[in-house]
Short mmCIF file of C-alpha atoms in Angstrom, two decimals:
data_model
loop_
_atom_site.label_atom_id
_atom_site.label_comp_id
_atom_site.label_asym_id
_atom_site.label_seq_id
_atom_site.Cartn_x
_atom_site.Cartn_y
_atom_site.Cartn_z
CA MET A 840 6.15 -0.10 -33.23
CA PRO A 841 3.49 2.44 -33.52
CA GLU A 842 2.16 4.14 -30.64
CA THR A 843 -1.26 3.16 -31.31
CA VAL A 844 -0.88 -0.25 -32.09
CA VAL A 845 0.81 -0.10 -28.35
CA LEU A 846 -2.00 0.88 -26.40
CA ILE A 847 -4.26 -1.22 -27.98
CA ALA A 848 -2.01 -4.05 -27.38
CA GLY A 849 -2.74 -2.28 -23.41
CA PHE A 850 -5.84 -2.63 -23.85
CA LEU A 851 -6.12 -5.46 -25.12
CA LEU A 852 -4.25 -7.27 -21.82
CA GLY A 853 -5.50 -5.26 -19.52
CA PHE A 854 -9.06 -6.56 -20.54
CA TYR A 855 -7.99 -10.04 -20.79
CA MET A 856 -6.07 -9.75 -16.86
CA SER A 857 -9.88 -7.83 -16.12
CA TRP A 858 -11.49 -10.95 -17.17
CA ASN A 859 -9.44 -13.30 -15.16
CA ILE A 860 -10.03 -11.04 -11.91
CA GLY A 861 -13.53 -11.89 -12.35
CA ALA A 862 -13.33 -15.15 -13.67
CA ASN A 863 -11.11 -16.45 -10.61
CA ASP A 864 -11.98 -13.56 -7.60
CA VAL A 865 -15.32 -14.27 -7.58
CA ALA A 866 -15.67 -16.81 -6.14
CA ASN A 867 -14.25 -14.32 -2.93
CA SER A 868 -17.15 -12.21 -3.58
CA MET A 869 -20.20 -14.71 -4.02
CA ALA A 870 -18.74 -18.28 -3.07
CA SER A 871 -19.54 -18.59 0.88
CA ALA A 872 -23.16 -17.27 -0.28
CA VAL A 873 -23.83 -20.04 -2.85
CA GLY A 874 -21.96 -22.44 -0.63
CA ALA A 875 -24.28 -21.71 1.76
CA LYS A 876 -27.70 -22.09 -1.01
CA ALA A 877 -28.54 -18.30 0.33
CA ILE A 878 -28.09 -17.20 -3.54
CA THR A 879 -27.90 -19.08 -6.57
CA VAL A 880 -24.96 -19.25 -9.22
CA ARG A 881 -26.82 -17.17 -11.54
CA GLN A 882 -27.50 -14.58 -9.23
CA ALA A 883 -24.39 -14.67 -7.97
CA VAL A 884 -22.89 -13.65 -11.43
CA VAL A 885 -25.28 -10.77 -11.68
CA ILE A 886 -24.58 -9.38 -8.21
CA ALA A 887 -20.85 -9.85 -8.76
CA GLY A 888 -20.77 -8.26 -12.12
CA VAL A 889 -22.67 -5.04 -11.06
CA LEU A 890 -20.89 -4.45 -7.91
CA ASN A 891 -17.52 -5.22 -8.86
CA ILE A 892 -18.18 -2.30 -11.02
CA VAL A 893 -19.62 0.14 -8.72
CA GLY A 894 -16.79 -0.67 -6.63
CA ALA A 895 -14.15 -0.54 -9.26
CA VAL A 896 -15.36 2.84 -10.21
CA PHE A 897 -16.23 5.16 -6.64
CA ILE A 898 -13.63 3.36 -4.53
CA GLY A 899 -10.81 1.59 -6.63
CA SER A 900 -8.17 4.49 -7.11
CA HIS A 901 -6.11 4.20 -4.51
CA VAL A 902 -4.89 0.85 -4.34
CA THR A 903 -4.41 1.31 -8.26
CA GLN A 904 -1.62 4.46 -7.03
CA THR A 905 -0.01 1.51 -5.34
CA ILE A 906 0.24 -1.16 -8.11
CA ARG A 907 1.06 1.31 -10.46
CA LYS A 908 4.21 3.09 -9.03
CA GLY A 909 4.54 1.49 -5.86
CA ILE A 910 6.62 -1.94 -6.28
CA VAL A 911 9.89 -0.84 -9.07
CA SER A 912 11.46 2.53 -8.95
CA THR A 913 10.70 4.90 -10.49
CA GLU A 914 13.38 5.19 -12.41
CA VAL A 915 12.94 2.21 -14.70
CA LEU A 916 9.74 3.35 -15.01
CA ALA A 917 11.10 6.59 -16.31
CA ASP A 918 12.40 5.61 -19.31
CA PRO A 919 9.57 5.05 -21.56
CA HIS A 920 10.34 2.10 -23.57
CA MET A 921 11.02 0.07 -20.80
CA ALA A 922 7.66 0.68 -18.59
CA LEU A 923 5.67 -0.01 -21.93
CA VAL A 924 7.84 -3.38 -22.48
CA GLY A 925 7.67 -4.25 -18.17
CA ALA A 926 3.33 -3.29 -18.35
CA LEU A 927 2.60 -5.49 -21.32
CA SER A 928 4.74 -8.46 -20.11
CA ALA A 929 3.43 -8.17 -16.17
CA LEU A 930 -0.58 -7.93 -17.73
CA LEU A 931 0.40 -11.07 -19.87
CA ALA A 932 2.58 -13.17 -17.03
CA ALA A 933 -0.14 -12.44 -14.93
CA SER A 934 -2.79 -13.09 -16.60
CA LEU A 935 -1.70 -16.59 -18.18
CA TRP A 936 -0.72 -18.02 -14.18
CA ILE A 937 -4.53 -16.78 -13.69
CA SER A 938 -6.15 -18.30 -16.44
CA PHE A 939 -4.06 -21.68 -15.33
CA ALA A 940 -5.08 -21.53 -12.08
CA THR A 941 -8.71 -20.61 -12.76
CA TRP A 942 -8.66 -24.10 -14.95
CA ARG A 943 -7.27 -26.25 -12.17
CA SER A 944 -10.71 -24.47 -10.06
CA LEU A 945 -7.95 -23.34 -7.54
CA PRO A 946 -8.09 -19.54 -6.13
CA VAL A 947 -4.97 -17.70 -6.53
CA SER A 948 -4.70 -13.78 -5.49
CA THR A 949 -4.45 -11.55 -8.73
CA THR A 950 -2.37 -9.18 -6.31
CA HIS A 951 0.12 -11.68 -5.85
CA SER A 952 -0.05 -12.11 -9.15
CA ILE A 953 0.41 -9.08 -10.73
CA VAL A 954 2.70 -7.76 -7.68
CA GLY A 955 4.90 -11.01 -9.15
CA SER A 956 5.31 -10.20 -12.71
CA MET A 957 6.33 -6.64 -11.91
CA ILE A 958 8.96 -8.03 -9.84
CA GLY A 959 10.20 -10.04 -13.28
CA PHE A 960 10.27 -7.15 -15.23
CA GLY A 961 12.06 -4.70 -12.62
CA ILE A 962 14.93 -7.39 -12.14
CA MET A 963 14.93 -7.86 -15.96
CA ALA A 964 14.94 -3.96 -16.89
CA SER A 965 17.87 -2.93 -14.29
CA GLY A 966 18.53 -5.94 -11.87
CA PHE A 967 17.31 -6.34 -8.02
CA SER A 968 17.94 -2.97 -6.97
CA VAL A 969 15.25 -1.39 -8.24
CA ILE A 970 12.30 -3.10 -6.39
CA ASN A 971 10.94 -1.19 -3.69
CA TRP A 972 11.86 -3.46 -0.65
CA GLY A 973 9.96 -1.33 1.41
CA LYS A 974 6.89 -1.61 -0.30
CA LEU A 975 7.58 -4.65 -1.38
CA GLY A 976 7.64 -5.67 2.37
CA GLN A 977 4.25 -4.04 3.14
CA VAL A 978 2.72 -6.23 0.37
CA VAL A 979 4.47 -9.42 1.78
CA ALA A 980 3.56 -8.30 5.58
CA SER A 981 -0.32 -8.02 3.91
CA TRP A 982 -0.24 -11.32 2.36
CA VAL A 983 0.46 -12.80 5.68
CA ILE A 984 -1.89 -11.00 7.96
CA SER A 985 -5.28 -10.69 5.86
CA PRO A 986 -6.03 -14.16 5.72
CA VAL A 987 -5.20 -14.66 9.72
CA PHE A 988 -6.60 -11.61 10.77
CA ALA A 989 -9.98 -12.58 8.68
CA MET A 990 -9.59 -16.18 9.80
CA VAL A 991 -9.91 -14.75 13.82
CA LEU A 992 -12.51 -12.27 12.76
CA SER A 993 -14.69 -14.77 11.47
CA PHE A 994 -13.92 -17.32 14.26
CA LEU A 995 -15.05 -14.71 16.80
CA MET A 996 -18.33 -13.31 14.90
CA PHE A 997 -19.67 -16.71 14.45
CA LYS A 998 -19.05 -17.84 17.92
CA PHE A 999 -20.70 -14.41 19.12
CA ILE A 1000 -23.92 -15.53 16.84
CA VAL A 1001 -23.96 -19.03 18.62
CA GLY A 1002 -23.43 -17.87 22.15
CA LEU A 1003 -25.90 -15.04 21.27
CA ILE A 1004 -28.72 -16.57 19.00
CA LEU A 1005 -27.71 -20.29 18.48
CA SER A 1006 -27.46 -21.64 21.55
CA ARG A 1007 -30.32 -20.26 23.65
CA GLU A 1008 -34.00 -21.96 23.63
CA ASP A 1009 -35.71 -19.32 21.44
CA PRO A 1010 -32.79 -18.86 18.33
CA PHE A 1011 -35.61 -17.62 15.75
CA GLU A 1012 -37.36 -15.04 18.39
CA ARG A 1013 -33.66 -13.77 19.32
CA ALA A 1014 -32.19 -13.80 15.53
CA ILE A 1015 -34.60 -11.28 14.96
CA ARG A 1016 -34.22 -9.05 17.89
CA TRP A 1017 -30.44 -9.13 17.30
CA SER A 1018 -30.71 -8.28 13.71
CA PRO A 1019 -30.40 -4.77 13.98
CA LEU A 1020 -27.14 -5.45 15.11
CA PHE A 1021 -26.18 -7.28 12.49
CA VAL A 1022 -27.79 -5.84 9.62
CA GLY A 1023 -26.61 -2.18 10.99
CA ILE A 1024 -23.02 -3.44 11.29
CA ALA A 1025 -23.09 -4.10 7.76
CA PHE A 1026 -24.32 -1.10 6.52
CA PHE A 1027 -21.82 0.60 8.85
CA VAL A 1028 -18.86 -0.25 6.72
CA VAL A 1029 -20.26 -0.29 3.73
CA LEU A 1030 -21.23 3.23 3.93
CA LEU A 1031 -18.33 4.39 5.20
CA CYS A 1032 -16.47 2.87 2.45
CA PHE A 1033 -17.97 4.77 -0.09
CA LEU A 1034 -17.95 8.09 2.38
CA PHE A 1035 -14.02 7.75 3.55
CA LYS A 1036 -11.67 9.20 1.91
CA THR A 1037 -13.40 7.99 -1.48
CA PRO A 1038 -13.65 9.60 -4.86
CA LEU A 1039 -17.17 10.24 -3.72
CA GLY A 1040 -16.60 11.10 -0.09
CA LYS A 1041 -13.71 14.21 -1.89
CA THR A 1042 -16.15 15.26 -4.21
CA PHE A 1043 -19.08 16.65 -1.74
CA SER A 1044 -15.99 17.21 1.10
CA ILE A 1045 -16.97 15.05 3.57
CA SER A 1046 -14.80 15.01 6.98
CA THR A 1047 -13.41 11.77 8.74
CA PRO A 1048 -16.13 12.69 11.85
CA MET A 1049 -18.73 13.72 9.24
CA ALA A 1050 -18.48 9.90 7.65
CA LEU A 1051 -18.32 8.39 11.11
CA SER A 1052 -21.32 10.19 11.92
CA LEU A 1053 -23.23 9.65 8.79
CA ALA A 1054 -22.78 6.30 8.66
CA PHE A 1055 -23.60 5.44 12.03
CA GLY A 1056 -26.32 7.39 11.76
CA LEU A 1057 -27.71 5.56 8.12
CA ALA A 1058 -26.58 2.54 9.43
CA LEU A 1059 -28.87 2.67 13.02
CA ILE A 1060 -31.91 3.69 10.17
CA PHE A 1061 -31.27 0.60 8.05
CA GLY A 1062 -30.47 -1.75 10.83
CA PHE A 1063 -34.02 -1.57 12.04
CA ILE A 1064 -35.56 -1.32 8.71
CA GLY A 1065 -33.90 -4.50 8.29
CA LYS A 1066 -35.70 -5.78 11.19
CA PHE A 1067 -39.08 -4.86 9.99
CA LEU A 1068 -38.34 -6.53 6.59
CA LEU A 1069 -37.26 -9.20 7.68
CA VAL A 1070 -40.48 -10.25 10.32
CA LYS A 1071 -42.68 -8.90 7.20
CA PHE A 1072 -41.15 -11.94 5.18
CA ILE A 1073 -40.06 -14.81 7.51
CA PRO A 1074 -43.06 -16.18 9.02
CA SER A 1075 -42.49 -16.78 12.51
CA ASP A 1076 -43.80 -20.48 11.91
CA ASN A 1077 -40.65 -21.47 9.67
CA PRO A 1078 -38.65 -24.35 10.67
CA ASP A 1079 -35.52 -22.78 9.76
CA GLY A 1080 -36.40 -19.43 10.34
CA THR A 1081 -32.72 -18.81 12.37
CA GLU A 1082 -30.95 -19.75 9.22
CA GLU A 1083 -33.51 -18.05 7.23
CA VAL A 1084 -32.94 -14.56 9.27
CA PHE A 1085 -29.01 -15.01 7.80
CA ARG A 1086 -29.50 -15.99 5.02
CA LYS A 1087 -31.28 -12.23 3.84
CA ILE A 1088 -28.35 -11.06 5.86
CA GLN A 1089 -25.90 -12.87 4.08
CA ILE A 1090 -27.29 -11.54 0.38
CA GLY A 1091 -26.46 -7.96 1.69
CA THR A 1092 -23.42 -8.93 3.10
CA SER A 1093 -22.30 -10.78 -0.49
CA CYS A 1094 -22.96 -7.61 -1.85
CA TYR A 1095 -20.97 -5.51 0.66
CA VAL A 1096 -17.79 -7.90 -0.64
CA ALA A 1097 -18.44 -8.07 -4.16
CA LEU A 1098 -18.04 -4.14 -3.78
CA ALA A 1099 -14.98 -4.49 -1.91
CA GLN A 1100 -13.21 -6.45 -4.22
CA GLY A 1101 -13.99 -4.37 -7.18
CA ALA A 1102 -12.14 -1.56 -5.27
CA ASN A 1103 -9.17 -3.53 -4.50
CA ASP A 1104 -8.72 -5.70 -7.29
CA VAL A 1105 -9.85 -3.47 -10.25
CA ALA A 1106 -5.85 -2.18 -9.63
CA ASN A 1107 -4.46 -5.34 -10.17
CA ALA A 1108 -5.30 -4.93 -14.38
CA ILE A 1109 -5.57 -1.33 -14.39
CA GLY A 1110 -2.61 -0.72 -12.35
CA PRO A 1111 -0.26 -1.75 -15.01
CA LEU A 1112 -2.53 0.02 -18.24
CA ALA A 1113 -2.52 2.99 -16.13
CA LEU A 1114 1.03 3.02 -16.87
CA VAL A 1115 0.71 1.92 -20.67
CA TYR A 1116 -2.02 4.19 -21.17
CA PHE A 1117 0.09 7.78 -19.82
CA LEU A 1118 3.26 6.71 -21.16
CA VAL A 1119 1.55 6.37 -25.01
CA LYS A 1120 -0.64 9.55 -24.10
CA ASP A 1121 2.23 11.74 -22.58
CA GLY A 1122 5.53 9.92 -23.42
CA ASN A 1123 6.52 9.99 -19.09
CA VAL A 1124 4.49 8.84 -16.17
CA GLY A 1125 4.51 12.07 -13.32
CA ALA A 1126 4.42 11.43 -9.47
CA SER A 1127 1.00 11.80 -8.86
CA LEU A 1128 -1.56 10.81 -12.09
CA PRO A 1129 -4.85 10.23 -11.13
CA VAL A 1130 -6.27 7.25 -12.85
CA PRO A 1131 -9.37 8.48 -15.28
CA TRP A 1132 -12.52 6.89 -14.25
CA PHE A 1133 -12.77 5.14 -17.42
CA LEU A 1134 -10.13 2.77 -17.13
CA LEU A 1135 -11.59 1.69 -13.76
CA LEU A 1136 -14.61 1.29 -15.42
CA PHE A 1137 -13.09 0.08 -18.60
CA GLY A 1138 -11.39 -2.88 -15.68
CA GLY A 1139 -14.94 -3.45 -13.67
CA ILE A 1140 -16.90 -4.34 -17.05
CA GLY A 1141 -13.70 -7.01 -17.85
CA ILE A 1142 -14.02 -8.58 -14.14
CA ALA A 1143 -17.88 -8.65 -14.71
CA LEU A 1144 -17.93 -10.39 -18.12
CA GLY A 1145 -15.16 -12.56 -16.64
CA VAL A 1146 -17.25 -13.14 -13.47
CA ALA A 1147 -20.27 -14.09 -16.03
CA MET A 1148 -18.38 -16.39 -18.04
CA ALA A 1149 -15.94 -18.35 -16.01
CA GLY A 1150 -16.60 -17.84 -12.41
CA GLU A 1151 -17.81 -20.98 -11.33
CA ARG A 1152 -15.45 -23.26 -11.33
CA VAL A 1153 -13.11 -21.38 -8.09
CA MET A 1154 -16.29 -20.28 -6.94
CA LYS A 1155 -17.75 -24.06 -6.02
CA THR A 1156 -13.90 -25.14 -4.64
CA ILE A 1157 -13.92 -22.31 -1.82
CA GLY A 1158 -17.62 -22.55 -1.15
CA GLU A 1159 -18.33 -26.29 -0.86
CA LYS A 1160 -15.28 -28.12 -0.74
CA ILE A 1161 -13.58 -26.38 2.76
CA THR A 1162 -16.02 -26.67 4.87
CA THR A 1163 -19.78 -27.07 4.86
CA LEU A 1164 -21.53 -23.30 5.19
CA THR A 1165 -25.11 -22.70 6.59
CA ASN A 1166 -26.14 -18.98 6.22
CA THR A 1167 -25.34 -18.10 9.88
CA ARG A 1168 -21.60 -18.95 8.80
CA GLY A 1169 -21.60 -17.74 5.42
CA PHE A 1170 -22.32 -14.00 7.12
CA ALA A 1171 -19.38 -14.44 9.54
CA VAL A 1172 -17.23 -15.53 6.38
CA ASP A 1173 -18.52 -12.01 4.14
CA PHE A 1174 -18.20 -10.19 7.09
CA SER A 1175 -14.88 -11.21 8.35
CA ALA A 1176 -12.89 -10.55 4.66
CA ALA A 1177 -14.75 -7.75 3.70
CA THR A 1178 -13.58 -5.98 6.28
CA THR A 1179 -10.11 -6.92 5.80
CA VAL A 1180 -9.93 -6.31 2.72
CA MET A 1181 -11.83 -3.11 3.08
CA VAL A 1182 -9.61 -1.39 5.87
CA ALA A 1183 -6.25 -2.66 3.72
CA SER A 1184 -7.66 -0.72 0.36
CA LYS A 1185 -8.11 2.41 2.73
CA MET A 1186 -4.15 1.73 3.80
CA GLY A 1187 -3.35 1.53 0.01
CA LEU A 1188 -2.41 -2.06 0.52
CA PRO A 1189 -2.94 -4.43 -2.28
CA VAL A 1190 -4.01 -7.17 -0.04
CA SER A 1191 -5.43 -10.26 -1.75
CA THR A 1192 -9.17 -11.11 -2.05
CA THR A 1193 -8.45 -14.61 -2.01
CA HIS A 1194 -6.42 -14.85 1.40
CA ALA A 1195 -9.48 -12.51 3.51
CA ALA A 1196 -11.94 -14.82 1.72
CA VAL A 1197 -10.16 -18.59 2.50
CA GLY A 1198 -9.20 -16.77 6.25
CA GLY A 1199 -12.82 -16.18 6.91
CA VAL A 1200 -14.03 -19.74 5.47
CA LEU A 1201 -11.13 -21.20 7.65
CA GLY A 1202 -12.22 -19.64 10.61
CA VAL A 1203 -15.99 -20.65 10.58
CA GLY A 1204 -14.45 -24.05 9.87
CA PHE A 1205 -12.41 -24.63 12.81
CA ALA A 1206 -15.34 -23.56 14.95
CA GLY A 1207 -16.37 -26.67 13.98
CA GLY A 1208 -13.16 -28.03 14.77
CA VAL A 1209 -10.03 -29.59 12.96
CA ASP A 1210 -12.18 -32.22 11.17
CA ALA A 1211 -14.60 -29.84 10.43
CA VAL A 1212 -12.37 -28.81 7.52
CA ASN A 1213 -10.95 -30.29 4.37
CA VAL A 1214 -7.13 -30.49 4.83
CA GLY A 1215 -6.35 -31.93 1.64
CA ILE A 1216 -8.41 -28.62 -0.49
CA ILE A 1217 -6.40 -26.36 1.69
CA GLY A 1218 -2.59 -28.05 1.20
CA LYS A 1219 -3.67 -27.58 -2.58
CA ILE A 1220 -4.72 -23.88 -2.26
CA VAL A 1221 -1.66 -22.80 0.14
CA LEU A 1222 0.96 -24.48 -2.67
CA TYR A 1223 -0.76 -22.03 -5.55
CA TRP A 1224 -0.76 -19.25 -3.13
CA VAL A 1225 3.48 -20.02 -2.42
CA LEU A 1226 4.16 -20.51 -6.67
CA THR A 1227 2.20 -17.33 -7.55
CA VAL A 1228 5.07 -14.96 -6.89
CA PRO A 1229 7.43 -16.92 -8.69
CA ALA A 1230 5.43 -18.44 -11.59
CA ALA A 1231 4.82 -14.90 -12.52
CA ALA A 1232 7.60 -13.03 -11.89
CA LEU A 1233 9.70 -15.87 -13.95
CA THR A 1234 6.56 -15.83 -16.76
CA SER A 1235 7.14 -12.15 -17.14
CA MET A 1236 11.13 -12.35 -17.27
CA PHE A 1237 10.70 -14.71 -20.25
CA LEU A 1238 8.00 -12.63 -21.88
CA PHE A 1239 10.23 -9.53 -21.65
CA LEU A 1240 12.69 -11.01 -23.11
CA ILE A 1241 10.77 -11.79 -25.96
CA LEU A 1242 8.51 -8.22 -26.02
CA GLU A 1243 11.97 -5.52 -25.85
CA PRO A 1244 13.40 -6.22 -29.28
CA ILE A 1245 9.98 -6.04 -31.07
CA LEU A 1246 8.24 -2.78 -29.06
#
């Protein structure tokens, strides 16, 4: 089959995968804000679309490297024909599973999907020995660690807010007084994400101590600017003033989650696509090829369109069906989920945004007692999580058998 046709097929499937990430994973970035009525669905679509592109282009390259060459042995990837068939099979298999889950309105991990499909391809190509079990072990560990870490973090953050503000005599006055802290910590992590070990940071040769100092200083300034704006725009006689304070802050934290999501999840579509691109362009894949920015942009645009066209279904499941979300709870969810994802992203682990977001919602749910959590919907979500890897792997193996003699 002509190389041009293979490359076009790679871009089409890469775009389909990106679209699916937007359609399913948008729930992770904006669900708590929509569920807590901080923003409307339409506003969520615009914010998530723009910030996913920004996150993908500026801080998305680290994990893309892991997905592209970390799971399956480079011995298999060294055979151009085998690698091409495998990458296309993996993209289509993962996309089909995510489309099915989205149709069922259930959030699944796009990271699980692409890892499972890459495993299926690897097994079909050369058996179980080509799988990098050490790297896969790190990925599996992140699947367990991310929801638990996010759940504990959101539980503690919400309890902290209750103890510091909600349980006191004048919660609105205390919310305003402590608002620089909450605005500041959100800005600190976001700024650090842009400056620490990112293409942007490398461009300006920013060292780790410098990145930490710069992020801290700017977060301090933005924290007090945030307080000034909150005092200016929220009347002191607002009967729901405390929640209104956190509603404003939560819009910012939701943007932060969308940014983190773009940085982490673009790898799931662009990793295999980068493999196809370099195989067609150069005939092989080197040990450390940089992922071109236009591929990250391409993936970011696909995610944005997926958000706009089909994001609402899964968004409602996480935002409304697991537990009742207020703005203070939503802030705790967003902060814990995004921090979990961004820390993992910086370590090069393809952690699941879905698991972090659901873990965060569970954390604030459990803060109100077990009865506050819809156990039935959690059971369905976990079932689909468990099915994701084997379903994607088996589909990838089936597609490999079909495509291998054609390509």
